[in-house]
PDB file of C-alpha atoms in Angstrom:
ATOM      1  CA  MET A 701      62.173 118.378 121.103  1.00  0.00           C
ATOM      2  CA  PRO A 702      65.630 117.573 122.527  1.00  0.00           C
ATOM      3  CA  ILE A 703      68.759 118.759 120.736  1.00  0.00           C
ATOM      4  CA  TYR A 704      71.274 115.949 120.186  1.00  0.00           C
ATOM      5  CA  ARG A 705      74.522 117.920 120.231  1.00  0.00           C
ATOM      6  CA  ARG A 706      76.191 115.817 122.917  1.00  0.00           C
ATOM      7  CA  ILE A 707      76.144 112.115 122.276  1.00  0.00           C
ATOM      8  CA  SER A 708      77.334 109.152 124.287  1.00  0.00           C
ATOM      9  CA  PRO A 709      80.513 107.210 123.407  1.00  0.00           C
ATOM     10  CA  LEU A 710      78.405 104.268 122.226  1.00  0.00           C
ATOM     11  CA  THR A 711      76.213 106.457 120.007  1.00  0.00           C
ATOM     12  CA  TYR A 712      79.248 108.219 118.561  1.00  0.00           C
ATOM     13  CA  LEU A 713      80.855 104.881 117.740  1.00  0.00           C
ATOM     14  CA  ALA A 714      77.698 103.679 116.013  1.00  0.00           C
ATOM     15  CA  LEU A 715      77.370 106.872 113.955  1.00  0.00           C
ATOM     16  CA  SER A 716      81.052 106.894 113.001  1.00  0.00           C
ATOM     17  CA  SER A 717      80.779 103.268 111.888  1.00  0.00           C
ATOM     18  CA  ILE A 718      77.766 104.127 109.738  1.00  0.00           C
ATOM     19  CA  ALA A 719      79.624 107.024 108.131  1.00  0.00           C
ATOM     20  CA  LEU A 720      82.851 105.133 107.481  1.00  0.00           C
ATOM     21  CA  PHE A 721      81.652 101.630 106.638  1.00  0.00           C
ATOM     22  CA  PRO A 722      78.104 101.885 105.206  1.00  0.00           C
ATOM     23  CA  VAL A 723      78.238  98.794 102.998  1.00  0.00           C
ATOM     24  CA  SER A 724      80.484  95.832 102.585  1.00  0.00           C
ATOM     25  CA  SER A 725      83.572  96.487 100.522  1.00  0.00           C
ATOM     26  CA  PHE A 726      83.415  95.073  97.010  1.00  0.00           C
ATOM     27  CA  ALA A 727      86.813  96.352  95.912  1.00  0.00           C
ATOM     28  CA  GLY A 728      88.043  94.488  92.883  1.00  0.00           C
ATOM     29  CA  SER A 729      84.683  92.821  92.343  1.00  0.00           C
ATOM     30  CA  ALA A 730      84.847  93.541  88.613  1.00  0.00           C
ATOM     31  CA  ARG A 731      87.804  91.168  88.245  1.00  0.00           C
ATOM     32  CA  ASP A 732      86.125  88.625  90.522  1.00  0.00           C
ATOM     33  CA  TYR A 733      83.350  87.805  88.077  1.00  0.00           C
ATOM     34  CA  LEU A 734      85.538  88.340  85.011  1.00  0.00           C
ATOM     35  CA  ASN A 735      87.676  85.433  86.249  1.00  0.00           C
ATOM     36  CA  ALA A 736      84.869  83.013  85.413  1.00  0.00           C
ATOM     37  CA  PRO A 737      82.947  82.116  82.236  1.00  0.00           C
ATOM     38  CA  ILE A 738      79.260  82.923  81.851  1.00  0.00           C
ATOM     39  CA  ASP A 739      76.604  80.527  83.151  1.00  0.00           C
ATOM     40  CA  SER A 740      78.814  79.739  86.145  1.00  0.00           C
ATOM     41  CA  TRP A 741      78.223  79.955  89.895  1.00  0.00           C
ATOM     42  CA  LEU A 742      80.706  81.813  92.091  1.00  0.00           C
ATOM     43  CA  GLY A 743      80.779  81.536  95.869  1.00  0.00           C
ATOM     44  CA  PHE A 744      82.591  84.074  98.063  1.00  0.00           C
ATOM     45  CA  TYR A 745      83.215  83.763 101.781  1.00  0.00           C
ATOM     46  CA  ASN A 746      84.454  87.018 103.318  1.00  0.00           C
ATOM     47  CA  ALA A 747      85.781  87.426 106.860  1.00  0.00           C
ATOM     48  CA  GLY A 748      87.057  90.713 108.250  1.00  0.00           C
ATOM     49  CA  TYR A 749      88.330  92.051 111.548  1.00  0.00           C
ATOM     50  CA  SER A 750      88.455  95.796 112.269  1.00  0.00           C
ATOM     51  CA  SER A 751      89.707  97.589 115.359  1.00  0.00           C
ATOM     52  CA  SER A 752      89.274 101.299 116.005  1.00  0.00           C
ATOM     53  CA  VAL A 753      90.025 103.894 118.667  1.00  0.00           C
ATOM     54  CA  THR A 754      88.013 107.123 118.731  1.00  0.00           C
ATOM     55  CA  PRO A 755      89.991 110.026 120.280  1.00  0.00           C
ATOM     56  CA  GLU A 756      88.722 112.020 123.252  1.00  0.00           C
ATOM     57  CA  ASP A 757      89.227 115.492 121.786  1.00  0.00           C
ATOM     58  CA  GLY A 758      86.110 117.449 120.901  1.00  0.00           C
ATOM     59  CA  MET A 759      83.593 114.764 121.856  1.00  0.00           C
ATOM     60  CA  ASP A 760      82.719 115.707 125.453  1.00  0.00           C
ATOM     61  CA  ILE A 761      83.620 112.294 126.811  1.00  0.00           C
ATOM     62  CA  THR A 762      86.032 111.318 129.533  1.00  0.00           C
ATOM     63  CA  SER A 763      87.817 108.486 127.774  1.00  0.00           C
ATOM     64  CA  ASP A 764      88.386 107.177 124.277  1.00  0.00           C
ATOM     65  CA  VAL A 765      86.095 104.625 122.619  1.00  0.00           C
ATOM     66  CA  ARG A 766      87.586 101.327 121.508  1.00  0.00           C
ATOM     67  CA  ALA A 767      85.749  98.919 119.221  1.00  0.00           C
ATOM     68  CA  ASN A 768      86.311  95.559 117.588  1.00  0.00           C
ATOM     69  CA  VAL A 769      84.179  94.430 114.657  1.00  0.00           C
ATOM     70  CA  LEU A 770      84.163  90.896 113.270  1.00  0.00           C
ATOM     71  CA  SER A 771      82.199  90.664 110.031  1.00  0.00           C
ATOM     72  CA  GLN A 772      81.452  87.675 107.859  1.00  0.00           C
ATOM     73  CA  SER A 773      79.472  87.331 104.661  1.00  0.00           C
ATOM     74  CA  PHE A 774      78.645  84.782 102.018  1.00  0.00           C
ATOM     75  CA  MET A 775      78.005  86.006  98.485  1.00  0.00           C
ATOM     76  CA  LEU A 776      76.577  83.755  95.777  1.00  0.00           C
ATOM     77  CA  THR A 777      76.953  85.029  92.208  1.00  0.00           C
ATOM     78  CA  ARG A 778      75.590  83.792  88.895  1.00  0.00           C
ATOM     79  CA  THR A 779      77.495  84.985  85.821  1.00  0.00           C
ATOM     80  CA  MET A 780      75.357  85.747  82.774  1.00  0.00           C
ATOM     81  CA  ASP A 781      75.411  87.009  79.198  1.00  0.00           C
ATOM     82  CA  TYR A 782      73.962  90.538  79.019  1.00  0.00           C
ATOM     83  CA  TRP A 783      73.797  91.619  75.361  1.00  0.00           C
ATOM     84  CA  GLY A 784      77.145  89.973  74.614  1.00  0.00           C
ATOM     85  CA  ARG A 785      78.850  91.275  77.780  1.00  0.00           C
ATOM     86  CA  THR A 786      79.833  89.448  80.943  1.00  0.00           C
ATOM     87  CA  GLY A 787      77.582  90.246  83.901  1.00  0.00           C
ATOM     88  CA  GLY A 788      76.716  88.902  87.316  1.00  0.00           C
ATOM     89  CA  LEU A 789      73.875  88.874  89.820  1.00  0.00           C
ATOM     90  CA  SER A 790      74.732  88.294  93.498  1.00  0.00           C
ATOM     91  CA  LEU A 791      72.986  87.700  96.803  1.00  0.00           C
ATOM     92  CA  VAL A 792      74.911  88.963  99.857  1.00  0.00           C
ATOM     93  CA  LEU A 793      74.274  87.392 103.293  1.00  0.00           C
ATOM     94  CA  PRO A 794      76.242  89.256 106.039  1.00  0.00           C
ATOM     95  CA  TYR A 795      76.779  88.611 109.756  1.00  0.00           C
ATOM     96  CA  ARG A 796      78.432  91.029 112.195  1.00  0.00           C
ATOM     97  CA  TYR A 797      79.756  91.000 115.758  1.00  0.00           C
ATOM     98  CA  VAL A 798      80.579  94.340 117.408  1.00  0.00           C
ATOM     99  CA  GLU A 799      82.201  94.866 120.820  1.00  0.00           C
ATOM    100  CA  THR A 800      83.022  98.267 122.276  1.00  0.00           C
ATOM    101  CA  HIS A 801      84.166  99.778 125.557  1.00  0.00           C
ATOM    102  CA  SER A 802      84.952 103.203 126.985  1.00  0.00           C
ATOM    103  CA  GLY A 803      86.297 103.377 130.528  1.00  0.00           C
ATOM    104  CA  ASP A 804      84.078 101.102 132.624  1.00  0.00           C
ATOM    105  CA  PHE A 805      81.368 100.986 129.953  1.00  0.00           C
ATOM    106  CA  ARG A 806      81.133  97.875 127.752  1.00  0.00           C
ATOM    107  CA  ALA A 807      78.606  96.723 125.154  1.00  0.00           C
ATOM    108  CA  SER A 808      78.391  94.198 122.349  1.00  0.00           C
ATOM    109  CA  THR A 809      75.956  92.943 119.735  1.00  0.00           C
ATOM    110  CA  ARG A 810      75.842  90.269 117.065  1.00  0.00           C
ATOM    111  CA  GLY A 811      73.499  89.059 114.383  1.00  0.00           C
ATOM    112  CA  ILE A 812      72.495  89.112 110.732  1.00  0.00           C
ATOM    113  CA  SER A 813      73.359  92.415 109.088  1.00  0.00           C
ATOM    114  CA  ASP A 814      71.726  94.071 106.073  1.00  0.00           C
ATOM    115  CA  ILE A 815      71.034  91.473 103.378  1.00  0.00           C
ATOM    116  CA  GLY A 816      71.883  92.864  99.953  1.00  0.00           C
ATOM    117  CA  MET A 817      71.966  92.236  96.213  1.00  0.00           C
ATOM    118  CA  LEU A 818      74.625  93.187  93.666  1.00  0.00           C
ATOM    119  CA  TRP A 819      74.225  93.506  89.883  1.00  0.00           C
ATOM    120  CA  GLN A 820      77.279  93.958  87.650  1.00  0.00           C
ATOM    121  CA  ILE A 821      77.891  94.328  83.913  1.00  0.00           C
ATOM    122  CA  ASN A 822      80.867  95.128  81.709  1.00  0.00           C
ATOM    123  CA  LEU A 823      80.639  98.268  79.602  1.00  0.00           C
ATOM    124  CA  PHE A 824      83.496  97.197  77.307  1.00  0.00           C
ATOM    125  CA  GLY A 825      86.452  94.819  77.280  1.00  0.00           C
ATOM    126  CA  GLY A 826      84.685  91.860  78.905  1.00  0.00           C
ATOM    127  CA  PRO A 827      82.813  89.799  76.309  1.00  0.00           C
ATOM    128  CA  ALA A 828      80.530  87.014  77.434  1.00  0.00           C
ATOM    129  CA  LEU A 829      82.580  83.811  77.056  1.00  0.00           C
ATOM    130  CA  SER A 830      81.631  80.161  77.266  1.00  0.00           C
ATOM    131  CA  ARG A 831      83.815  77.784  79.288  1.00  0.00           C
ATOM    132  CA  GLU A 832      85.629  76.711  76.108  1.00  0.00           C
ATOM    133  CA  GLN A 833      86.242  80.304  74.944  1.00  0.00           C
ATOM    134  CA  PHE A 834      87.289  81.407  78.431  1.00  0.00           C
ATOM    135  CA  ARG A 835      90.254  79.019  78.490  1.00  0.00           C
ATOM    136  CA  SER A 836      91.979  80.888  75.637  1.00  0.00           C
ATOM    137  CA  PHE A 837      90.790  84.445  76.407  1.00  0.00           C
ATOM    138  CA  ILE A 838      93.591  87.020  76.869  1.00  0.00           C
ATOM    139  CA  PRO A 839      92.675  89.612  79.548  1.00  0.00           C
ATOM    140  CA  GLU A 840      92.301  93.179  78.294  1.00  0.00           C
ATOM    141  CA  THR A 841      91.460  96.646  79.559  1.00  0.00           C
ATOM    142  CA  PHE A 842      87.799  96.957  80.546  1.00  0.00           C
ATOM    143  CA  SER A 843      85.205  99.110  82.262  1.00  0.00           C
ATOM    144  CA  SER A 844      82.182  97.985  84.256  1.00  0.00           C
ATOM    145  CA  PHE A 845      79.108  99.157  86.150  1.00  0.00           C
ATOM    146  CA  HIS A 846      77.988  97.787  89.527  1.00  0.00           C
ATOM    147  CA  PHE A 847      74.826  98.437  91.532  1.00  0.00           C
ATOM    148  CA  TYR A 848      74.491  97.347  95.155  1.00  0.00           C
ATOM    149  CA  LEU A 849      71.083  97.341  96.869  1.00  0.00           C
ATOM    150  CA  GLY A 850      71.133  97.023 100.660  1.00  0.00           C
ATOM    151  CA  THR A 851      67.889  96.121 102.408  1.00  0.00           C
ATOM    152  CA  PRO A 852      66.666  96.768 105.991  1.00  0.00           C
ATOM    153  CA  LEU A 853      66.450  92.994 106.477  1.00  0.00           C
ATOM    154  CA  GLY A 854      68.601  92.229 109.491  1.00  0.00           C
ATOM    155  CA  GLU A 855      68.554  92.164 113.279  1.00  0.00           C
ATOM    156  CA  TYR A 856      67.694  95.596 114.687  1.00  0.00           C
ATOM    157  CA  ASN A 857      66.735  97.061 118.077  1.00  0.00           C
ATOM    158  CA  ALA A 858      65.391 100.609 117.792  1.00  0.00           C
ATOM    159  CA  HIS A 859      66.438 101.510 121.361  1.00  0.00           C
ATOM    160  CA  SER A 860      70.068 100.394 120.925  1.00  0.00           C
ATOM    161  CA  ALA A 861      72.727 102.539 119.244  1.00  0.00           C
ATOM    162  CA  LEU A 862      74.721  99.377 118.513  1.00  0.00           C
ATOM    163  CA  ASN A 863      73.100  97.083 115.946  1.00  0.00           C
ATOM    164  CA  PRO A 864      74.152  94.541 113.295  1.00  0.00           C
ATOM    165  CA  SER A 865      71.645  96.118 110.889  1.00  0.00           C
ATOM    166  CA  SER A 866      71.080  99.798 110.007  1.00  0.00           C
ATOM    167  CA  ASN A 867      67.310  99.428 109.313  1.00  0.00           C
ATOM    168  CA  ARG A 868      67.262 101.337 106.009  1.00  0.00           C
ATOM    169  CA  TRP A 869      67.650 100.944 102.262  1.00  0.00           C
ATOM    170  CA  VAL A 870      71.016 101.604 100.640  1.00  0.00           C
ATOM    171  CA  PHE A 871      71.559 102.379  96.916  1.00  0.00           C
ATOM    172  CA  SER A 872      75.159 102.238  95.761  1.00  0.00           C
ATOM    173  CA  PRO A 873      76.175 102.570  92.060  1.00  0.00           C
ATOM    174  CA  THR A 874      79.845 102.104  91.070  1.00  0.00           C
ATOM    175  CA  VAL A 875      81.767 102.754  87.857  1.00  0.00           C
ATOM    176  CA  ASN A 876      85.051 100.879  87.338  1.00  0.00           C
ATOM    177  CA  TYR A 877      87.974 101.238  84.914  1.00  0.00           C
ATOM    178  CA  SER A 878      90.690  98.551  84.866  1.00  0.00           C
ATOM    179  CA  TYR A 879      93.773  99.018  82.693  1.00  0.00           C
ATOM    180  CA  THR A 880      96.297  96.303  81.853  1.00  0.00           C
ATOM    181  CA  PRO A 881      99.375  97.056  79.728  1.00  0.00           C
ATOM    182  CA  ASP A 882     100.573  93.431  79.563  1.00  0.00           C
ATOM    183  CA  GLN A 883      97.577  91.117  79.018  1.00  0.00           C
ATOM    184  CA  GLY A 884      96.566  90.736  82.652  1.00  0.00           C
ATOM    185  CA  TRP A 885      99.908  90.475  84.474  1.00  0.00           C
ATOM    186  CA  THR A 886      99.626  94.069  85.740  1.00  0.00           C
ATOM    187  CA  TRP A 887      96.406  95.918  86.598  1.00  0.00           C
ATOM    188  CA  LEU A 888      95.793  99.602  87.407  1.00  0.00           C
ATOM    189  CA  GLU A 889      92.205 100.091  88.553  1.00  0.00           C
ATOM    190  CA  THR A 890      89.912 102.811  89.834  1.00  0.00           C
ATOM    191  CA  TYR A 891      86.406 102.629  91.304  1.00  0.00           C
ATOM    192  CA  ILE A 892      84.093 105.581  91.990  1.00  0.00           C
ATOM    193  CA  THR A 893      81.106 104.818  94.216  1.00  0.00           C
ATOM    194  CA  THR A 894      78.270 107.021  95.450  1.00  0.00           C
ATOM    195  CA  THR A 895      76.086 105.603  98.224  1.00  0.00           C
ATOM    196  CA  ILE A 896      72.642 107.007  99.030  1.00  0.00           C
ATOM    197  CA  PHE A 897      70.747 106.100 102.216  1.00  0.00           C
ATOM    198  CA  THR A 898      67.086 106.268 103.139  1.00  0.00           C
ATOM    199  CA  THR A 899      66.124 107.561 106.594  1.00  0.00           C
ATOM    200  CA  ASN A 900      65.868 105.193 109.543  1.00  0.00           C
ATOM    201  CA  ASP A 901      62.498 106.316 110.952  1.00  0.00           C
ATOM    202  CA  ASN A 902      62.705 103.893 113.872  1.00  0.00           C
ATOM    203  CA  TYR A 903      65.790 105.209 115.683  1.00  0.00           C
ATOM    204  CA  LEU A 904      64.678 105.652 119.314  1.00  0.00           C
ATOM    205  CA  VAL A 905      68.017 106.047 121.099  1.00  0.00           C
ATOM    206  CA  GLY A 906      67.971 108.763 123.794  1.00  0.00           C
ATOM    207  CA  GLY A 907      64.466 109.928 122.908  1.00  0.00           C
ATOM    208  CA  ALA A 908      65.216 110.475 119.223  1.00  0.00           C
ATOM    209  CA  SER A 909      62.843 109.488 116.415  1.00  0.00           C
ATOM    210  CA  LYS A 910      64.912 109.199 113.235  1.00  0.00           C
ATOM    211  CA  LEU A 911      68.445 108.963 111.889  1.00  0.00           C
ATOM    212  CA  ALA A 912      69.496 110.142 108.431  1.00  0.00           C
ATOM    213  CA  GLN A 913      72.801 110.149 106.547  1.00  0.00           C
ATOM    214  CA  ASP A 914      74.174 112.298 103.738  1.00  0.00           C
ATOM    215  CA  PRO A 915      75.417 110.592 100.554  1.00  0.00           C
ATOM    216  CA  LEU A 916      78.899 109.097 100.794  1.00  0.00           C
ATOM    217  CA  MET A 917      81.449 109.009  97.973  1.00  0.00           C
ATOM    218  CA  VAL A 918      84.333 106.546  97.872  1.00  0.00           C
ATOM    219  CA  ILE A 919      87.188 106.744  95.356  1.00  0.00           C
ATOM    220  CA  GLU A 920      89.398 103.657  95.172  1.00  0.00           C
ATOM    221  CA  GLY A 921      92.720 102.995  93.453  1.00  0.00           C
ATOM    222  CA  HIS A 922      94.303  99.550  93.080  1.00  0.00           C
ATOM    223  CA  ALA A 923      97.593  98.453  91.551  1.00  0.00           C
ATOM    224  CA  SER A 924      98.275  94.710  91.328  1.00  0.00           C
ATOM    225  CA  ARG A 925     100.968  92.572  89.771  1.00  0.00           C
ATOM    226  CA  ASN A 926     101.208  88.833  89.199  1.00  0.00           C
ATOM    227  CA  MET A 927     104.447  87.415  90.587  1.00  0.00           C
ATOM    228  CA  THR A 928     103.576  84.014  89.060  1.00  0.00           C
ATOM    229  CA  PRO A 929     100.424  82.873  87.236  1.00  0.00           C
ATOM    230  CA  ASP A 930      99.048  81.808  90.648  1.00  0.00           C
ATOM    231  CA  ILE A 931     100.276  84.571  93.020  1.00  0.00           C
ATOM    232  CA  TRP A 932      99.654  88.310  92.851  1.00  0.00           C
ATOM    233  CA  LEU A 933     100.307  91.335  95.094  1.00  0.00           C
ATOM    234  CA  SER A 934      98.353  94.586  95.354  1.00  0.00           C
ATOM    235  CA  LEU A 935      98.556  98.122  96.728  1.00  0.00           C
ATOM    236  CA  ASP A 936      95.195  99.705  97.575  1.00  0.00           C
ATOM    237  CA  SER A 937      93.862 103.154  98.491  1.00  0.00           C
ATOM    238  CA  TYR A 938      90.403 104.385  99.524  1.00  0.00           C
ATOM    239  CA  TYR A 939      89.284 107.996  99.937  1.00  0.00           C
ATOM    240  CA  ASN A 940      85.912 108.550 101.678  1.00  0.00           C
ATOM    241  CA  VAL A 941      84.108 111.905 101.647  1.00  0.00           C
ATOM    242  CA  GLY A 942      80.677 112.891 102.992  1.00  0.00           C
ATOM    243  CA  GLY A 943      78.310 110.563 104.833  1.00  0.00           C
ATOM    244  CA  GLU A 944      77.574 112.811 107.830  1.00  0.00           C
ATOM    245  CA  THR A 945      74.731 111.535 110.015  1.00  0.00           C
ATOM    246  CA  HIS A 946      71.821 113.532 111.462  1.00  0.00           C
ATOM    247  CA  ILE A 947      69.664 112.703 114.498  1.00  0.00           C
ATOM    248  CA  ASP A 948      66.273 114.439 114.245  1.00  0.00           C
ATOM    249  CA  ASN A 949      67.785 116.900 111.716  1.00  0.00           C
ATOM    250  CA  THR A 950      70.723 117.749 114.015  1.00  0.00           C
ATOM    251  CA  SER A 951      74.125 117.176 112.401  1.00  0.00           C
ATOM    252  CA  GLN A 952      76.527 114.924 114.319  1.00  0.00           C
ATOM    253  CA  ASP A 953      79.781 116.345 112.893  1.00  0.00           C
ATOM    254  CA  ASN A 954      81.077 112.953 111.739  1.00  0.00           C
ATOM    255  CA  ALA A 955      81.421 113.424 107.993  1.00  0.00           C
ATOM    256  CA  ALA A 956      84.191 111.350 106.457  1.00  0.00           C
ATOM    257  CA  ASN A 957      87.273 112.881 104.889  1.00  0.00           C
ATOM    258  CA  THR A 958      89.363 109.782 105.326  1.00  0.00           C
ATOM    259  CA  LEU A 959      92.202 108.134 103.437  1.00  0.00           C
ATOM    260  CA  ARG A 960      92.923 104.413 103.902  1.00  0.00           C
ATOM    261  CA  LEU A 961      95.930 102.643 102.424  1.00  0.00           C
ATOM    262  CA  GLY A 962      96.421  98.908 102.220  1.00  0.00           C
ATOM    263  CA  THR A 963      98.154  95.968 100.658  1.00  0.00           C
ATOM    264  CA  GLY A 964      97.075  92.490  99.663  1.00  0.00           C
ATOM    265  CA  ILE A 965      98.082  89.096  98.340  1.00  0.00           C
ATOM    266  CA  GLY A 966      96.112  86.636  96.241  1.00  0.00           C
ATOM    267  CA  ILE A 967      96.861  82.936  95.795  1.00  0.00           C
ATOM    268  CA  ARG A 968      95.249  80.485  93.409  1.00  0.00           C
ATOM    269  CA  ALA A 969      95.068  77.520  95.753  1.00  0.00           C
ATOM    270  CA  TRP A 970      92.917  75.004  93.883  1.00  0.00           C
ATOM    271  CA  GLY A 971      91.125  74.560  90.581  1.00  0.00           C
ATOM    272  CA  GLY A 972      88.884  77.613  90.178  1.00  0.00           C
ATOM    273  CA  GLY A 973      89.558  78.775  93.751  1.00  0.00           C
ATOM    274  CA  ASP A 974      91.438  81.754  95.198  1.00  0.00           C
ATOM    275  CA  ILE A 975      92.470  83.030  98.624  1.00  0.00           C
ATOM    276  CA  ILE A 976      92.804  86.827  98.932  1.00  0.00           C
ATOM    277  CA  ILE A 977      94.111  88.607 102.055  1.00  0.00           C
ATOM    278  CA  ASN A 978      94.060  92.410 102.485  1.00  0.00           C
ATOM    279  CA  TYR A 979      95.256  94.737 105.233  1.00  0.00           C
ATOM    280  CA  GLU A 980      94.135  98.392 105.415  1.00  0.00           C
ATOM    281  CA  ARG A 981      94.836 101.279 107.792  1.00  0.00           C
ATOM    282  CA  VAL A 982      93.527 104.836 108.085  1.00  0.00           C
ATOM    283  CA  VAL A 983      96.429 107.218 107.420  1.00  0.00           C
ATOM    284  CA  ALA A 984      94.639 110.600 107.180  1.00  0.00           C
ATOM    285  CA  LYS A 985      91.363 111.753 108.779  1.00  0.00           C
ATOM    286  CA  PRO A 986      89.562 114.554 110.661  1.00  0.00           C
ATOM    287  CA  SER A 987      90.533 114.707 114.327  1.00  0.00           C
ATOM    288  CA  GLN A 988      87.165 113.381 115.548  1.00  0.00           C
ATOM    289  CA  GLN A 989      87.206 110.285 113.365  1.00  0.00           C
ATOM    290  CA  PRO A 990      88.526 106.985 114.791  1.00  0.00           C
ATOM    291  CA  GLU A 991      91.926 105.504 114.105  1.00  0.00           C
ATOM    292  CA  SER A 992      91.239 102.125 112.540  1.00  0.00           C
ATOM    293  CA  GLN A 993      92.753  99.139 110.797  1.00  0.00           C
ATOM    294  CA  THR A 994      91.185  96.186 109.021  1.00  0.00           C
ATOM    295  CA  LEU A 995      92.272  92.687 108.043  1.00  0.00           C
ATOM    296  CA  ARG A 996      90.130  90.859 105.445  1.00  0.00           C
ATOM    297  CA  MET A 997      90.198  87.403 103.906  1.00  0.00           C
ATOM    298  CA  THR A 998      88.200  86.217 100.893  1.00  0.00           C
ATOM    299  CA  LEU A 999      87.775  82.650  99.701  1.00  0.00           C
ATOM    300  CA  ARG A1000      86.485  82.386  96.134  1.00  0.00           C
ATOM    301  CA  GLN A1001      85.325  79.321  94.208  1.00  0.00           C
ATOM    302  CA  PHE A1002      83.497  78.934  90.903  1.00  0.00           C
ATOM    303  CA  TRP A1003      81.806  75.907  89.367  1.00  0.00           C
TER     304      TRP A1003
END
């Protein structure tokens, strides 16, 4: 059986992407569904652009690896009353385009990524409200639980290291706490997420047979402030730890220990609709991890 200690630039990029960005970011999703009454539909369109540069050092390659990722997703959510608490059930439909090059080598792929589902419920501080009650509700401190289920339903080529889909199941529970000292004008929030992955038993790159990944933990912190009732600003932080990948039980030395910082702006642009723009950049990481930055836009509408 071959030992996969030395991996190509393309394979390293794919494994690093899996370790750093295993599922779509749902930062702030607790407040997304709390900003709508129960028995409502919410539609989210998300578009993101990420660029990264993987350094040469320690990877046995002759040049760095540069990648550009354009991701889009549509998420449809139904808000519901769960035992007197606000909750939501969502279907996530993602699409991804990835382009990478290293020296004279170039590759790209595009297609439907891993289709997923998201279930959310408030633990306290978010009572189920009708449309009439919602109009006079004063925001308060709350906590919530979220569970994301990623499926292997997406476009996948077992012989390619670069794929829109990861061909595995993903289980990702999150606990949230959101504190407001002034009835919703200021928010201090934290999210703790643990993501568990099943093994991809159809990973045939370079003569391999399977790809596995250790659990990944993400700790988020968000501080936001309304400048007006319709405009708010945020400061965001994300700390990733774990998530190392293994090819045929051989570790790939790409575990995350990464800190990202970012900022954002939200604008209420129409009745029931918001535009949210976020920018994030890696500011601390292991030497073998890529330098990266991400720009995201979310359009939200409920009816």
